[in-house]
One Martini backbone bead per residue (centre of mass of N, CA, C, O) as a GRO file, in nm:
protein
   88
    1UNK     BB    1   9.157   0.558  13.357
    2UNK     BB    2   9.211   0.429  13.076
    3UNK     BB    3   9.397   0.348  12.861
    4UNK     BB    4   9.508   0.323  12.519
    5UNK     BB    5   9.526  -0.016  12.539
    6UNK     BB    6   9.222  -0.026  12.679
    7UNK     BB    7   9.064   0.075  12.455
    8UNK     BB    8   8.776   0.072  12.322
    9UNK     BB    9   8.575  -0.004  12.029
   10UNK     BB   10   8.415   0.102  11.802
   11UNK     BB   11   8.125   0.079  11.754
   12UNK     BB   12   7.961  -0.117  11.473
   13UNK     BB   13   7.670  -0.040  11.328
   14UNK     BB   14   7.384  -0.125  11.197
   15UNK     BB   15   7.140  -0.053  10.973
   16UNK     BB   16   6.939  -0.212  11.165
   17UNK     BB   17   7.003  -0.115  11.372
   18UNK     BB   18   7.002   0.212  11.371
   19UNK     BB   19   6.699   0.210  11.261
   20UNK     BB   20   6.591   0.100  11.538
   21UNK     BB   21   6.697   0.308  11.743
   22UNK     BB   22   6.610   0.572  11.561
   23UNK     BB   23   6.263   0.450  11.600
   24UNK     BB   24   6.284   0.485  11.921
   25UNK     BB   25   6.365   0.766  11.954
   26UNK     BB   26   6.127   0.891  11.829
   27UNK     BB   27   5.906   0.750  12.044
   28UNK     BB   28   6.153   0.773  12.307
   29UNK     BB   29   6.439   0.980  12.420
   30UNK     BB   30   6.382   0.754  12.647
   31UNK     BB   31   6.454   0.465  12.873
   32UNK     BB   32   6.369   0.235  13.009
   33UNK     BB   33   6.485  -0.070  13.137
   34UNK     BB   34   6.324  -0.258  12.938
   35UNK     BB   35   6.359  -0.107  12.671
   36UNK     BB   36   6.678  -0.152  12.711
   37UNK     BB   37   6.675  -0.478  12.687
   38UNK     BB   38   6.505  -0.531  12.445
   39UNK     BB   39   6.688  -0.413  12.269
   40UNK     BB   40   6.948  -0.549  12.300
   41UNK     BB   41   6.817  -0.828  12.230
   42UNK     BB   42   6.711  -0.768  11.953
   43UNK     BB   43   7.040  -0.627  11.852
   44UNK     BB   44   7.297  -0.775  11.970
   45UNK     BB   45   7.329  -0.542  12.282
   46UNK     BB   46   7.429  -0.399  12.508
   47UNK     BB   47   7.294  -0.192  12.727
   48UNK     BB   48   7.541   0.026  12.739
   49UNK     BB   49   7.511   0.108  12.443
   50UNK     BB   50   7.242   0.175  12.416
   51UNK     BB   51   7.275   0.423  12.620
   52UNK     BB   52   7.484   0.563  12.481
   53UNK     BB   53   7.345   0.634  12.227
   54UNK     BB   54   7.091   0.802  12.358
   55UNK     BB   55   7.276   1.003  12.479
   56UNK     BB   56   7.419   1.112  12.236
   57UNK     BB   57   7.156   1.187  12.065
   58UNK     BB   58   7.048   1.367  12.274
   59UNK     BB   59   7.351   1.586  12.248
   60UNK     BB   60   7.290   1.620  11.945
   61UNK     BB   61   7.000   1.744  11.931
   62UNK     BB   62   7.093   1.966  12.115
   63UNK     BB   63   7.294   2.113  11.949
   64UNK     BB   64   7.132   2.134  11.689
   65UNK     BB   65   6.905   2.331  11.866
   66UNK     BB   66   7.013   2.480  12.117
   67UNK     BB   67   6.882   2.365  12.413
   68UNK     BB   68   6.817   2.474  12.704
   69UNK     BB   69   6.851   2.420  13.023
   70UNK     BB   70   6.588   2.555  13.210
   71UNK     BB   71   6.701   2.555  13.445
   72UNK     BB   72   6.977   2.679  13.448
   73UNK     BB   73   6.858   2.939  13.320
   74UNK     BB   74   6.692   2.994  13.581
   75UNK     BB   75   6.966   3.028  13.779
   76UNK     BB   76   7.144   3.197  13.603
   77UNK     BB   77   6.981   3.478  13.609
   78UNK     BB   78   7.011   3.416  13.962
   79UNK     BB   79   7.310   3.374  13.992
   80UNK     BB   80   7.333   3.001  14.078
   81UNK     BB   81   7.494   2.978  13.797
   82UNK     BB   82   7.821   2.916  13.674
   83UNK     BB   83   7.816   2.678  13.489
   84UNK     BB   84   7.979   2.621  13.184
   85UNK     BB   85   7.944   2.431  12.813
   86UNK     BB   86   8.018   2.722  12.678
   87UNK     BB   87   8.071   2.945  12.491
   88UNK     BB   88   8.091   3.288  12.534
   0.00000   0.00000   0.00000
């Protein structure tokens, strides 16, 4: 884990990133390496940013929409699943 001194500072995206982002993610909330190099070179961001805005963006409409993994609830139920990360 990197040190408090060693923190990458938070990426300020602009807002023709953000809006192109944006548009990627409602055509298809998931990008294949292709899809997310395209992406990097068009918007003048490394991948690893690329991959993580969209992890994030994916992580906000979850919580925002309360939808739960499938299997997880389907393992819950069945007892097999005892890992939680909200609150009971």
């Amino acid at each position: 884990m990197q040190s408090n001194d060693e923190k990458r500072c938070r990426t300020a995206f602009t807002m023709l990133q953000l809006n192109k982002l944006h548009m990627a993610f409602e055509s298809n909330p998931y990008l294949c390496e292709k899809r997310r190099n395209e992406l990097a070179r068009d918007l003048q961001l490394s991948e690893s940013q690329v991959k993580i805005w969209f992890q994030n963006r994916r992580a906000k409409v979850k919580k925002a929409t309360g939808t739960k993994n499938q299997l997880a609830t389907l393992l819950k139920e069945q007892g097999l699943y005892n890992h939680s990360t909200t609150k009971a």
